[in-house]
PDB file of C-alpha atoms and ligand atoms in Angstrom:
ATOM      1  CA  MET A 280     -19.716 -31.534  -5.222  1.00  0.00           C
ATOM      2  CA  LYS A 281     -16.417 -31.017  -6.997  1.00  0.00           C
ATOM      3  CA  TYR A 282     -15.874 -27.427  -8.063  1.00  0.00           C
ATOM      4  CA  GLY A 283     -13.254 -26.133 -10.456  1.00  0.00           C
ATOM      5  CA  ILE A 284     -12.586 -22.581  -9.286  1.00  0.00           C
ATOM      6  CA  ASP A 285     -10.787 -20.442 -11.816  1.00  0.00           C
ATOM      7  CA  ILE A 286      -9.235 -17.295 -10.339  1.00  0.00           C
ATOM      8  CA  GLY A 287      -9.218 -15.059 -13.417  1.00  0.00           C
ATOM      9  CA  HIS A 288      -5.940 -13.778 -14.923  1.00  0.00           C
ATOM     10  CA  ASN A 289      -2.969 -13.622 -12.465  1.00  0.00           C
ATOM     11  CA  ALA A 290      -0.816 -15.497 -15.010  1.00  0.00           C
ATOM     12  CA  PRO A 291       1.150 -12.979 -17.101  1.00  0.00           C
ATOM     13  CA  PRO A 292       0.826 -12.284 -19.973  1.00  0.00           C
ATOM     14  CA  ASP A 293      -2.759 -13.118 -18.925  1.00  0.00           C
ATOM     15  CA  THR A 294      -3.423 -10.089 -16.749  1.00  0.00           C
ATOM     16  CA  GLY A 295      -6.726  -8.451 -15.940  1.00  0.00           C
ATOM     17  CA  ALA A 296      -8.293  -5.051 -16.319  1.00  0.00           C
ATOM     18  CA  ARG A 297      -7.019  -1.981 -14.493  1.00  0.00           C
ATOM     19  CA  GLY A 298      -9.661   0.352 -13.154  1.00  0.00           C
ATOM     20  CA  ILE A 299      -9.886   1.975  -9.756  1.00  0.00           C
ATOM     21  CA  ARG A 300      -8.518  -1.361  -8.526  1.00  0.00           C
ATOM     22  CA  PHE A 301      -6.740  -4.154 -10.362  1.00  0.00           C
ATOM     23  CA  GLU A 302      -8.816  -7.069 -11.556  1.00  0.00           C
ATOM     24  CA  ASP A 303      -5.984  -9.491 -10.705  1.00  0.00           C
ATOM     25  CA  GLU A 304      -5.883  -8.397  -7.086  1.00  0.00           C
ATOM     26  CA  MET A 305      -9.665  -8.694  -6.701  1.00  0.00           C
ATOM     27  CA  THR A 306     -10.090 -12.049  -8.457  1.00  0.00           C
ATOM     28  CA  MET A 307      -7.354 -13.386  -6.162  1.00  0.00           C
ATOM     29  CA  ALA A 308      -9.031 -11.949  -3.044  1.00  0.00           C
ATOM     30  CA  VAL A 309     -12.451 -13.305  -3.977  1.00  0.00           C
ATOM     31  CA  GLY A 310     -11.307 -16.587  -5.535  1.00  0.00           C
ATOM     32  CA  THR A 311      -9.094 -17.601  -2.633  1.00  0.00           C
ATOM     33  CA  ARG A 312     -11.986 -17.024  -0.259  1.00  0.00           C
ATOM     34  CA  VAL A 313     -14.426 -18.927  -2.466  1.00  0.00           C
ATOM     35  CA  ILE A 314     -12.046 -21.900  -2.514  1.00  0.00           C
ATOM     36  CA  ASN A 315     -11.580 -21.889   1.277  1.00  0.00           C
ATOM     37  CA  LYS A 316     -15.279 -21.448   1.981  1.00  0.00           C
ATOM     38  CA  LEU A 317     -16.341 -24.249  -0.354  1.00  0.00           C
ATOM     39  CA  ARG A 318     -13.785 -26.552   1.272  1.00  0.00           C
ATOM     40  CA  SER A 319     -14.937 -25.634   4.764  1.00  0.00           C
ATOM     41  CA  LEU A 320     -18.463 -26.546   3.679  1.00  0.00           C
ATOM     42  CA  GLY A 321     -17.154 -29.989   2.736  1.00  0.00           C
ATOM     43  CA  HIS A 322     -16.869 -29.617  -1.032  1.00  0.00           C
ATOM     44  CA  THR A 323     -13.934 -30.701  -3.159  1.00  0.00           C
ATOM     45  CA  VAL A 324     -12.273 -27.811  -4.949  1.00  0.00           C
ATOM     46  CA  VAL A 325      -9.761 -27.847  -7.757  1.00  0.00           C
ATOM     47  CA  SER A 326      -7.971 -24.543  -8.237  1.00  0.00           C
ATOM     48  CA  CYS A 327      -7.604 -23.984 -11.961  1.00  0.00           C
ATOM     49  CA  LEU A 328      -5.202 -21.022 -11.846  1.00  0.00           C
ATOM     50  CA  PRO A 329      -1.970 -21.942 -13.668  1.00  0.00           C
ATOM     51  CA  ARG A 330       1.412 -21.151 -12.120  1.00  0.00           C
ATOM     52  CA  SER A 331       2.633 -19.515 -15.296  1.00  0.00           C
ATOM     53  CA  ALA A 332       1.585 -19.186 -18.900  1.00  0.00           C
ATOM     54  CA  SER A 333       3.341 -18.660 -22.220  1.00  0.00           C
ATOM     55  CA  SER A 334       0.427 -16.716 -23.715  1.00  0.00           C
ATOM     56  CA  VAL A 335      -3.123 -15.706 -22.883  1.00  0.00           C
ATOM     57  CA  THR A 336      -4.493 -18.644 -24.873  1.00  0.00           C
ATOM     58  CA  ASN A 337      -2.103 -21.002 -23.104  1.00  0.00           C
ATOM     59  CA  SER A 338      -3.287 -19.605 -19.757  1.00  0.00           C
ATOM     60  CA  LEU A 339      -6.921 -20.239 -20.674  1.00  0.00           C
ATOM     61  CA  TRP A 340      -6.133 -23.698 -22.064  1.00  0.00           C
ATOM     62  CA  GLN A 341      -4.379 -24.742 -18.840  1.00  0.00           C
ATOM     63  CA  ARG A 342      -7.375 -23.665 -16.744  1.00  0.00           C
ATOM     64  CA  CYS A 343      -9.768 -25.785 -18.827  1.00  0.00           C
ATOM     65  CA  ASN A 344      -7.325 -28.674 -18.952  1.00  0.00           C
ATOM     66  CA  VAL A 345      -7.016 -28.851 -15.153  1.00  0.00           C
ATOM     67  CA  ALA A 346     -10.796 -28.763 -14.768  1.00  0.00           C
ATOM     68  CA  ASN A 347     -11.311 -31.438 -17.437  1.00  0.00           C
ATOM     69  CA  LEU A 348      -8.582 -33.761 -16.140  1.00  0.00           C
ATOM     70  CA  ASN A 349     -10.075 -33.530 -12.653  1.00  0.00           C
ATOM     71  CA  ARG A 350     -13.602 -34.084 -13.978  1.00  0.00           C
ATOM     72  CA  VAL A 351     -15.068 -31.253 -11.927  1.00  0.00           C
ATOM     73  CA  ASP A 352     -18.854 -31.082 -11.610  1.00  0.00           C
ATOM     74  CA  VAL A 353     -19.013 -27.315 -12.071  1.00  0.00           C
ATOM     75  CA  PHE A 354     -16.470 -24.844 -13.427  1.00  0.00           C
ATOM     76  CA  VAL A 355     -16.594 -21.268 -12.093  1.00  0.00           C
ATOM     77  CA  SER A 356     -14.390 -18.540 -13.527  1.00  0.00           C
ATOM     78  CA  ILE A 357     -14.116 -15.342 -11.485  1.00  0.00           C
ATOM     79  CA  HIS A 358     -13.586 -11.988 -13.203  1.00  0.00           C
ATOM     80  CA  PHE A 359     -14.212  -8.265 -12.918  1.00  0.00           C
ATOM     81  CA  ASN A 360     -15.412  -6.053 -15.719  1.00  0.00           C
ATOM     82  CA  ALA A 361     -14.163  -2.712 -16.972  1.00  0.00           C
ATOM     83  CA  PHE A 362     -15.729  -0.396 -19.507  1.00  0.00           C
ATOM     84  CA  ASN A 363     -16.199   3.363 -19.336  1.00  0.00           C
ATOM     85  CA  ARG A 364     -16.194   4.115 -15.566  1.00  0.00           C
ATOM     86  CA  THR A 365     -19.966   4.692 -15.711  1.00  0.00           C
ATOM     87  CA  VAL A 366     -21.392   1.288 -16.504  1.00  0.00           C
ATOM     88  CA  ASN A 367     -21.677  -0.849 -13.380  1.00  0.00           C
ATOM     89  CA  GLY A 368     -23.220  -4.045 -12.055  1.00  0.00           C
ATOM     90  CA  THR A 369     -22.932  -7.790 -12.217  1.00  0.00           C
ATOM     91  CA  GLU A 370     -23.361 -10.291 -15.028  1.00  0.00           C
ATOM     92  CA  VAL A 371     -22.841 -14.027 -15.154  1.00  0.00           C
ATOM     93  CA  PHE A 372     -22.126 -15.932 -18.359  1.00  0.00           C
ATOM     94  CA  ALA A 373     -23.289 -19.454 -19.148  1.00  0.00           C
ATOM     95  CA  ALA A 374     -23.776 -21.465 -22.324  1.00  0.00           C
ATOM     96  CA  SER A 375     -26.171 -24.254 -21.475  1.00  0.00           C
ATOM     97  CA  GLU A 376     -29.410 -24.711 -19.630  1.00  0.00           C
ATOM     98  CA  THR A 377     -27.561 -26.360 -16.756  1.00  0.00           C
ATOM     99  CA  GLY A 378     -25.061 -23.502 -16.760  1.00  0.00           C
ATOM    100  CA  GLU A 379     -27.855 -20.952 -16.619  1.00  0.00           C
ATOM    101  CA  LYS A 380     -29.395 -22.728 -13.637  1.00  0.00           C
ATOM    102  CA  ILE A 381     -26.056 -22.447 -11.844  1.00  0.00           C
ATOM    103  CA  ALA A 382     -25.569 -18.843 -12.927  1.00  0.00           C
ATOM    104  CA  ALA A 383     -28.964 -17.491 -11.841  1.00  0.00           C
ATOM    105  CA  PRO A 384     -28.647 -17.949  -8.046  1.00  0.00           C
ATOM    106  CA  VAL A 385     -25.042 -16.708  -8.096  1.00  0.00           C
ATOM    107  CA  LEU A 386     -26.193 -13.545  -9.852  1.00  0.00           C
ATOM    108  CA  ARG A 387     -29.128 -13.182  -7.457  1.00  0.00           C
ATOM    109  CA  GLU A 388     -26.882 -13.402  -4.385  1.00  0.00           C
ATOM    110  CA  ILE A 389     -24.399 -10.844  -5.728  1.00  0.00           C
ATOM    111  CA  VAL A 390     -27.182  -8.459  -6.753  1.00  0.00           C
ATOM    112  CA  ALA A 391     -28.547  -8.768  -3.210  1.00  0.00           C
ATOM    113  CA  LEU A 392     -25.344  -7.030  -2.078  1.00  0.00           C
ATOM    114  CA  GLY A 393     -26.502  -3.912  -3.954  1.00  0.00           C
ATOM    115  CA  PHE A 394     -24.972  -4.336  -7.412  1.00  0.00           C
ATOM    116  CA  ASN A 395     -27.029  -3.675 -10.530  1.00  0.00           C
ATOM    117  CA  ASN A 396     -28.426  -6.764 -12.237  1.00  0.00           C
ATOM    118  CA  ARG A 397     -27.064  -7.044 -15.773  1.00  0.00           C
ATOM    119  CA  GLY A 398     -28.451 -10.526 -16.147  1.00  0.00           C
ATOM    120  CA  VAL A 399     -27.356 -14.020 -17.071  1.00  0.00           C
ATOM    121  CA  LYS A 400     -25.733 -13.730 -20.481  1.00  0.00           C
ATOM    122  CA  ASN A 401     -24.824 -16.118 -23.263  1.00  0.00           C
ATOM    123  CA  GLY A 402     -21.162 -17.055 -22.797  1.00  0.00           C
ATOM    124  CA  ALA A 403     -20.837 -19.468 -25.739  1.00  0.00           C
ATOM    125  CA  HIS A 404     -18.060 -17.273 -27.152  1.00  0.00           C
ATOM    126  CA  LEU A 405     -15.918 -17.433 -23.999  1.00  0.00           C
ATOM    127  CA  TYR A 406     -12.891 -19.722 -24.212  1.00  0.00           C
ATOM    128  CA  VAL A 407     -13.189 -21.198 -20.703  1.00  0.00           C
ATOM    129  CA  ILE A 408     -16.886 -21.929 -21.136  1.00  0.00           C
ATOM    130  CA  ARG A 409     -16.445 -23.360 -24.631  1.00  0.00           C
ATOM    131  CA  ASN A 410     -13.538 -25.617 -23.660  1.00  0.00           C
ATOM    132  CA  THR A 411     -14.667 -27.085 -20.347  1.00  0.00           C
ATOM    133  CA  SER A 412     -16.508 -30.407 -20.331  1.00  0.00           C
ATOM    134  CA  SER A 413     -18.561 -29.638 -17.209  1.00  0.00           C
ATOM    135  CA  PRO A 414     -21.261 -27.010 -16.890  1.00  0.00           C
ATOM    136  CA  ALA A 415     -19.415 -23.710 -16.615  1.00  0.00           C
ATOM    137  CA  ILE A 416     -20.126 -20.147 -15.603  1.00  0.00           C
ATOM    138  CA  LEU A 417     -18.039 -16.998 -15.732  1.00  0.00           C
ATOM    139  CA  VAL A 418     -18.865 -14.417 -13.084  1.00  0.00           C
ATOM    140  CA  GLU A 419     -18.171 -10.770 -13.840  1.00  0.00           C
ATOM    141  CA  CYS A 420     -18.501  -9.745 -10.203  1.00  0.00           C
ATOM    142  CA  CYS A 421     -18.756  -6.012 -10.914  1.00  0.00           C
ATOM    143  CA  PHE A 422     -16.847  -3.224 -12.681  1.00  0.00           C
ATOM    144  CA  CYS A 423     -13.358  -2.419 -11.422  1.00  0.00           C
ATOM    145  CA  ASP A 424     -13.472   1.030 -13.071  1.00  0.00           C
ATOM    146  CA  SER A 425     -16.836   2.011 -11.549  1.00  0.00           C
ATOM    147  CA  LYS A 426     -16.666   4.123  -8.397  1.00  0.00           C
ATOM    148  CA  ARG A 427     -20.120   2.934  -7.432  1.00  0.00           C
ATOM    149  CA  ASP A 428     -19.132  -0.712  -7.659  1.00  0.00           C
ATOM    150  CA  MET A 429     -15.743  -0.254  -6.019  1.00  0.00           C
ATOM    151  CA  ASP A 430     -17.319   1.602  -3.098  1.00  0.00           C
ATOM    152  CA  LEU A 431     -19.678  -1.335  -2.665  1.00  0.00           C
ATOM    153  CA  PHE A 432     -17.177  -4.125  -3.289  1.00  0.00           C
ATOM    154  CA  ASP A 433     -16.013  -6.246  -0.359  1.00  0.00           C
ATOM    155  CA  PRO A 434     -14.141  -9.468  -1.189  1.00  0.00           C
ATOM    156  CA  GLU A 435     -15.538 -11.333   1.810  1.00  0.00           C
ATOM    157  CA  LYS A 436     -19.169 -10.483   0.980  1.00  0.00           C
ATOM    158  CA  MET A 437     -18.604 -11.194  -2.716  1.00  0.00           C
ATOM    159  CA  ALA A 438     -17.132 -14.618  -1.930  1.00  0.00           C
ATOM    160  CA  ASN A 439     -19.985 -15.414   0.464  1.00  0.00           C
ATOM    161  CA  ALA A 440     -22.515 -14.477  -2.231  1.00  0.00           C
ATOM    162  CA  ILE A 441     -20.846 -16.689  -4.850  1.00  0.00           C
ATOM    163  CA  VAL A 442     -20.632 -19.644  -2.454  1.00  0.00           C
ATOM    164  CA  LYS A 443     -24.230 -19.235  -1.337  1.00  0.00           C
ATOM    165  CA  GLY A 444     -25.347 -18.957  -4.962  1.00  0.00           C
ATOM    166  CA  LEU A 445     -23.450 -22.116  -5.895  1.00  0.00           C
ATOM    167  CA  THR A 446     -24.333 -24.283  -2.935  1.00  0.00           C
ATOM    168  CA  GLY A 447     -27.365 -22.774  -1.227  1.00  0.00           C
ATOM    169  CA  GLN A 448     -25.275 -22.982   1.927  1.00  0.00           C
ATOM    170  CA  VAL A 449     -24.295 -19.975   3.995  1.00  0.00           C
ATOM    171  CA  PRO A 450     -20.518 -20.019   4.471  1.00  0.00           C
ATOM    172  CA  LYS A 451     -19.313 -20.117   8.029  1.00  0.00           C
ATOM    173  CA  PRO A 452     -17.799 -16.796   9.059  1.00  0.00           C
ATOM    174  CA  GLU A 453     -14.021 -16.869   9.056  1.00  0.00           C
ATOM    175  CA  PRO A 454     -12.615 -16.760  12.561  1.00  0.00           C
ATOM    176  CA  PRO A 455     -10.953 -13.380  13.075  1.00  0.00           C
ATOM    177  CA  PRO A 456      -7.196 -13.665  12.785  1.00  0.00           C
ATOM    178  CA  ALA A 457      -5.543 -14.033  16.165  1.00  0.00           C
ATOM    179  CA  VAL A 458      -3.995 -10.746  17.201  1.00  0.00           C
ATOM    180  CA  VAL A 459      -0.519 -11.454  18.467  1.00  0.00           C
ATOM    181  CA  ARG A 460       0.631  -9.045  21.108  1.00  0.00           C
ATOM    182  CA  PRO A 461       3.928  -9.039  22.958  1.00  0.00           C
ATOM    183  CA  SER A 462       3.603 -10.714  26.311  1.00  0.00           C
ATOM    184  CA  ALA A 463       5.139  -9.423  29.552  1.00  0.00           C
ATOM    185  CA  GLU A 464       5.746 -13.010  30.695  1.00  0.00           C
ATOM    186  CA  VAL A 465       7.622 -13.914  27.512  1.00  0.00           C
ATOM    187  CA  LEU A 466       9.645 -10.706  27.770  1.00  0.00           C
ATOM    188  CA  GLU A 467      10.649 -11.533  31.354  1.00  0.00           C
ATOM    189  CA  LEU A 468      11.642 -15.034  30.254  1.00  0.00           C
ATOM    190  CA  GLN A 469      13.751 -13.700  27.374  1.00  0.00           C
ATOM    191  CA  ARG A 470      15.505 -11.181  29.643  1.00  0.00           C
ATOM    192  CA  THR A 471      16.162 -13.876  32.229  1.00  0.00           C
ATOM    193  CA  LEU A 472      17.544 -16.321  29.645  1.00  0.00           C
ATOM    194  CA  ASN A 473      19.849 -13.616  28.288  1.00  0.00           C
ATOM    195  CA  ARG A 474      20.953 -12.703  31.808  1.00  0.00           C
ATOM    196  CA  LEU A 475      21.676 -16.374  32.512  1.00  0.00           C
ATOM    197  CA  ARG A 476      23.552 -16.500  29.173  1.00  0.00           C
ATOM    198  CA  ILE A 477      21.450 -19.330  27.843  1.00  0.00           C
ATOM    199  CA  PRO A 478      21.315 -18.912  24.056  1.00  0.00           C
ATOM    200  CA  ASP A 479      18.878 -20.364  21.564  1.00  0.00           C
ATOM    201  CA  ARG A 480      19.633 -23.498  19.544  1.00  0.00           C
ATOM    202  CA  ASN A 481      21.777 -21.465  17.166  1.00  0.00           C
ATOM    203  CA  GLY A 482      23.907 -20.095  19.994  1.00  0.00           C
ATOM    204  CA  GLN A 483      22.334 -16.637  19.699  1.00  0.00           C
ATOM    205  CA  ARG A 484      21.129 -14.256  22.390  1.00  0.00           C
ATOM    206  CA  LEU A 485      17.365 -13.906  22.301  1.00  0.00           C
ATOM    207  CA  ALA A 486      15.616 -10.854  20.949  1.00  0.00           C
ATOM    208  CA  GLU A 487      13.881  -9.223  23.928  1.00  0.00           C
ATOM    209  CA  ASP A 488      10.619  -8.526  22.126  1.00  0.00           C
ATOM    210  CA  GLY A 489       7.999 -10.370  24.177  1.00  0.00           C
ATOM    211  CA  PHE A 490       7.007 -12.621  21.266  1.00  0.00           C
ATOM    212  CA  ALA A 491       7.166 -16.343  21.909  1.00  0.00           C
ATOM    213  CA  GLY A 492       8.860 -18.269  19.127  1.00  0.00           C
ATOM    214  CA  SER A 493      11.167 -21.157  18.341  1.00  0.00           C
ATOM    215  CA  ALA A 494      14.280 -19.278  19.546  1.00  0.00           C
ATOM    216  CA  THR A 495      12.791 -18.619  22.992  1.00  0.00           C
ATOM    217  CA  THR A 496      11.452 -22.170  23.151  1.00  0.00           C
ATOM    218  CA  SER A 497      14.835 -23.692  22.319  1.00  0.00           C
ATOM    219  CA  ALA A 498      16.631 -21.540  24.923  1.00  0.00           C
ATOM    220  CA  THR A 499      14.006 -22.530  27.498  1.00  0.00           C
ATOM    221  CA  GLN A 500      14.594 -26.198  26.668  1.00  0.00           C
ATOM    222  CA  ARG A 501      18.329 -25.693  27.153  1.00  0.00           C
ATOM    223  CA  LEU A 502      17.650 -24.087  30.549  1.00  0.00           C
ATOM    224  CA  GLN A 503      15.371 -26.979  31.506  1.00  0.00           C
ATOM    225  CA  ALA A 504      18.030 -29.496  30.474  1.00  0.00           C
ATOM    226  CA  ILE A 505      20.579 -27.694  32.673  1.00  0.00           C
ATOM    227  CA  LEU A 506      18.136 -27.780  35.577  1.00  0.00           C
ATOM    228  CA  GLY A 507      17.257 -31.434  35.019  1.00  0.00           C
ATOM    229  CA  LEU A 508      13.603 -30.648  34.266  1.00  0.00           C
ATOM    230  CA  VAL A 509      11.287 -31.892  31.562  1.00  0.00           C
ATOM    231  CA  THR A 510      12.456 -30.101  28.414  1.00  0.00           C
ATOM    232  CA  ASP A 511       9.081 -29.041  27.069  1.00  0.00           C
ATOM    233  CA  GLY A 512      10.206 -25.481  26.289  1.00  0.00           C
ATOM    234  CA  VAL A 513       7.372 -24.045  28.375  1.00  0.00           C
ATOM    235  CA  ALA A 514       8.549 -22.029  31.355  1.00  0.00           C
ATOM    236  CA  GLY A 515       6.057 -23.164  33.982  1.00  0.00           C
ATOM    237  CA  ASP A 516       6.098 -22.970  37.758  1.00  0.00           C
ATOM    238  CA  ARG A 517       8.816 -25.598  38.228  1.00  0.00           C
ATOM    239  CA  THR A 518      11.146 -23.817  35.835  1.00  0.00           C
ATOM    240  CA  TRP A 519      10.584 -20.450  37.509  1.00  0.00           C
ATOM    241  CA  ILE A 520      11.036 -21.847  41.037  1.00  0.00           C
ATOM    242  CA  ASN A 521      14.440 -23.166  39.962  1.00  0.00           C
ATOM    243  CA  VAL A 522      15.353 -19.925  38.193  1.00  0.00           C
ATOM    244  CA  ARG A 523      14.495 -17.852  41.269  1.00  0.00           C
ATOM    245  CA  GLN A 524      16.823 -20.013  43.340  1.00  0.00           C
ATOM    246  CA  ILE A 525      19.629 -19.116  40.933  1.00  0.00           C
ATOM    247  CA  LEU A 526      18.741 -15.420  40.796  1.00  0.00           C
ATOM    248  CA  ALA A 527      18.773 -15.339  44.627  1.00  0.00           C
ATOM    249  CA  LYS A 528      22.560 -15.842  44.293  1.00  0.00           C
ATOM    250  CA  PRO A 529      22.915 -18.303  47.184  1.00  0.00           C
ATOM    251  CA  ILE A 530      26.377 -18.748  48.669  1.00  0.00           C
ATOM    252  CA  LEU A 531      27.678 -22.128  47.513  1.00  0.00           C
ATOM    253  CA  ARG A 532      30.518 -23.886  49.291  1.00  0.00           C
ATOM    254  CA  PRO A 533      32.278 -26.974  47.996  1.00  0.00           C
ATOM    255  CA  ASN A 534      31.095 -30.337  49.311  1.00  0.00           C
ATOM    256  CA  GLN A 535      28.195 -28.719  51.134  1.00  0.00           C
ATOM    257  CA  THR A 536      25.685 -27.722  48.527  1.00  0.00           C
ATOM    258  CA  SER A 537      23.530 -29.105  45.758  1.00  0.00           C
ATOM    259  CA  GLY A 538      20.525 -28.078  43.730  1.00  0.00           C
ATOM    260  CA  PRO A 539      19.616 -25.878  40.795  1.00  0.00           C
ATOM    261  CA  ALA A 540      22.126 -23.101  41.583  1.00  0.00           C
ATOM    262  CA  VAL A 541      24.964 -25.662  41.530  1.00  0.00           C
ATOM    263  CA  ARG A 542      23.655 -27.092  38.259  1.00  0.00           C
ATOM    264  CA  TYR A 543      23.670 -23.606  36.787  1.00  0.00           C
ATOM    265  CA  VAL A 544      27.219 -22.906  37.965  1.00  0.00           C
ATOM    266  CA  GLN A 545      28.330 -26.227  36.499  1.00  0.00           C
ATOM    267  CA  TYR A 546      26.848 -25.188  33.146  1.00  0.00           C
ATOM    268  CA  ARG A 547      28.715 -21.891  33.292  1.00  0.00           C
ATOM    269  CA  VAL A 548      32.115 -23.257  34.337  1.00  0.00           C
ATOM    270  CA  GLY A 549      31.834 -26.121  31.873  1.00  0.00           C
ATOM    271  CA  VAL A 550      31.743 -29.324  33.897  1.00  0.00           C
ATOM    272  CA  ASP A 551      29.325 -32.234  33.905  1.00  0.00           C
ATOM    273  CA  ILE A 552      26.018 -31.164  35.367  1.00  0.00           C
ATOM    274  CA  ASP A 553      24.978 -33.331  38.307  1.00  0.00           C
ATOM    275  CA  GLY A 554      23.962 -30.656  40.805  1.00  0.00           C
ATOM    276  CA  ILE A 555      26.573 -31.714  43.375  1.00  0.00           C
ATOM    277  CA  TYR A 556      29.378 -29.329  44.258  1.00  0.00           C
ATOM    278  CA  GLY A 557      32.219 -31.887  44.291  1.00  0.00           C
ATOM    279  CA  PRO A 558      35.942 -31.781  43.505  1.00  0.00           C
ATOM    280  CA  GLY A 559      35.575 -31.494  39.713  1.00  0.00           C
ATOM    281  CA  THR A 560      33.296 -28.514  40.074  1.00  0.00           C
ATOM    282  CA  LEU A 561      35.609 -26.976  42.671  1.00  0.00           C
ATOM    283  CA  ALA A 562      38.572 -27.079  40.272  1.00  0.00           C
ATOM    284  CA  ALA A 563      36.515 -25.463  37.520  1.00  0.00           C
ATOM    285  CA  VAL A 564      35.192 -22.767  39.890  1.00  0.00           C
ATOM    286  CA  GLN A 565      38.711 -21.972  41.030  1.00  0.00           C
ATOM    287  CA  ARG A 566      39.784 -21.672  37.405  1.00  0.00           C
ATOM    288  CA  PHE A 567      36.859 -19.327  36.799  1.00  0.00           C
ATOM    289  CA  GLN A 568      37.817 -17.230  39.851  1.00  0.00           C
ATOM    290  CA  SER A 569      41.397 -17.029  38.666  1.00  0.00           C
ATOM    291  CA  GLN A 570      40.395 -16.030  35.126  1.00  0.00           C
ATOM    292  CA  ASN A 571      38.147 -13.303  36.519  1.00  0.00           C
ATOM    293  CA  LYS A 572      40.798 -12.092  38.966  1.00  0.00           C
ATOM    294  CA  LEU A 573      38.724 -13.010  42.003  1.00  0.00           C
ATOM    295  CA  THR A 574      39.781 -14.569  45.295  1.00  0.00           C
ATOM    296  CA  VAL A 575      40.459 -18.227  44.473  1.00  0.00           C
ATOM    297  CA  ASP A 576      38.651 -19.879  47.367  1.00  0.00           C
ATOM    298  CA  GLY A 577      36.091 -22.032  45.607  1.00  0.00           C
ATOM    299  CA  ILE A 578      33.255 -20.227  47.388  1.00  0.00           C
ATOM    300  CA  ILE A 579      30.543 -18.926  45.109  1.00  0.00           C
ATOM    301  CA  GLY A 580      29.611 -15.681  46.784  1.00  0.00           C
ATOM    302  CA  PRO A 581      28.595 -12.201  45.634  1.00  0.00           C
ATOM    303  CA  GLN A 582      31.732 -11.638  43.538  1.00  0.00           C
ATOM    304  CA  VAL A 583      31.417 -14.857  41.594  1.00  0.00           C
ATOM    305  CA  TRP A 584      27.686 -14.357  41.120  1.00  0.00           C
ATOM    306  CA  ALA A 585      28.308 -10.813  39.850  1.00  0.00           C
ATOM    307  CA  ALA A 586      30.764 -12.237  37.307  1.00  0.00           C
ATOM    308  CA  LEU A 587      28.251 -14.935  36.310  1.00  0.00           C
ATOM    309  CA  ILE A 588      24.952 -13.053  36.023  1.00  0.00           C
ATOM    310  CA  GLY A 589      25.674  -9.414  36.901  1.00  0.00           C
TER     311      GLY A 589
HETATM  312 ZN1   ZN B 181     -11.219 -10.747 -16.670  1.00  0.00          ZN
END
């Protein structure tokens, strides 16, 4: 089925009623869910909410126009009522026999949530029902100025009721949103990358917050490139084994050593990274020692390591 779902109002000057809660906020909460749930059940959905409107009539015209151009099978407009803070309950408008047959189960499902049944009503006077080519209903979910209704209202349950009423299908429960917590492993990685002075792709130090993200990934890739590893941005065992060899601050003598610690030193003193402590690296290390007022002997020992990584 192809549904035209019309999230009521939300297009100033077409704004909804203000009761205990705002109609705009609730039609958005319910309508967005209805759209997602129908799609996850395999239906085609056209959202009829305009981006902007020059007047209320223009807003209503655009909604009908989108539905008509897309030749939807059923048009469903979602609204909330307001009256005198006492009246409460649910009513669904329709203007044809087919419309009434669509309206009745929607009303039944919403009433099953505990709202008072105000019935299926004649909606022939309503612009969006009058001007849509398909069968159309307008759901007044409940009253936004009624404490009873607002205490009962839950956008998820309301959306489920509308979808079940429309399709006869029970919407799949939404997976709970993943709770993102800082990770001790990511925090250790960020601290290590900062200590090794390996910035992200924008040349920035990483935030030490424990949250994995593109900055940490890009710095990890840079580290992996320095170490000659696969640059997948994921700090796995191989990456950590190499890092620990650097953090162990091994004594490196020219022409005698190779490996990840040499590669790291080459990155820091700014020579080509090949992992072999040869003459080019020696000259750069001696320059580094001189600049840092250390003994210029080309041996990377505790003093040089302290200058490099603290
Ligand atoms: Zn309304």
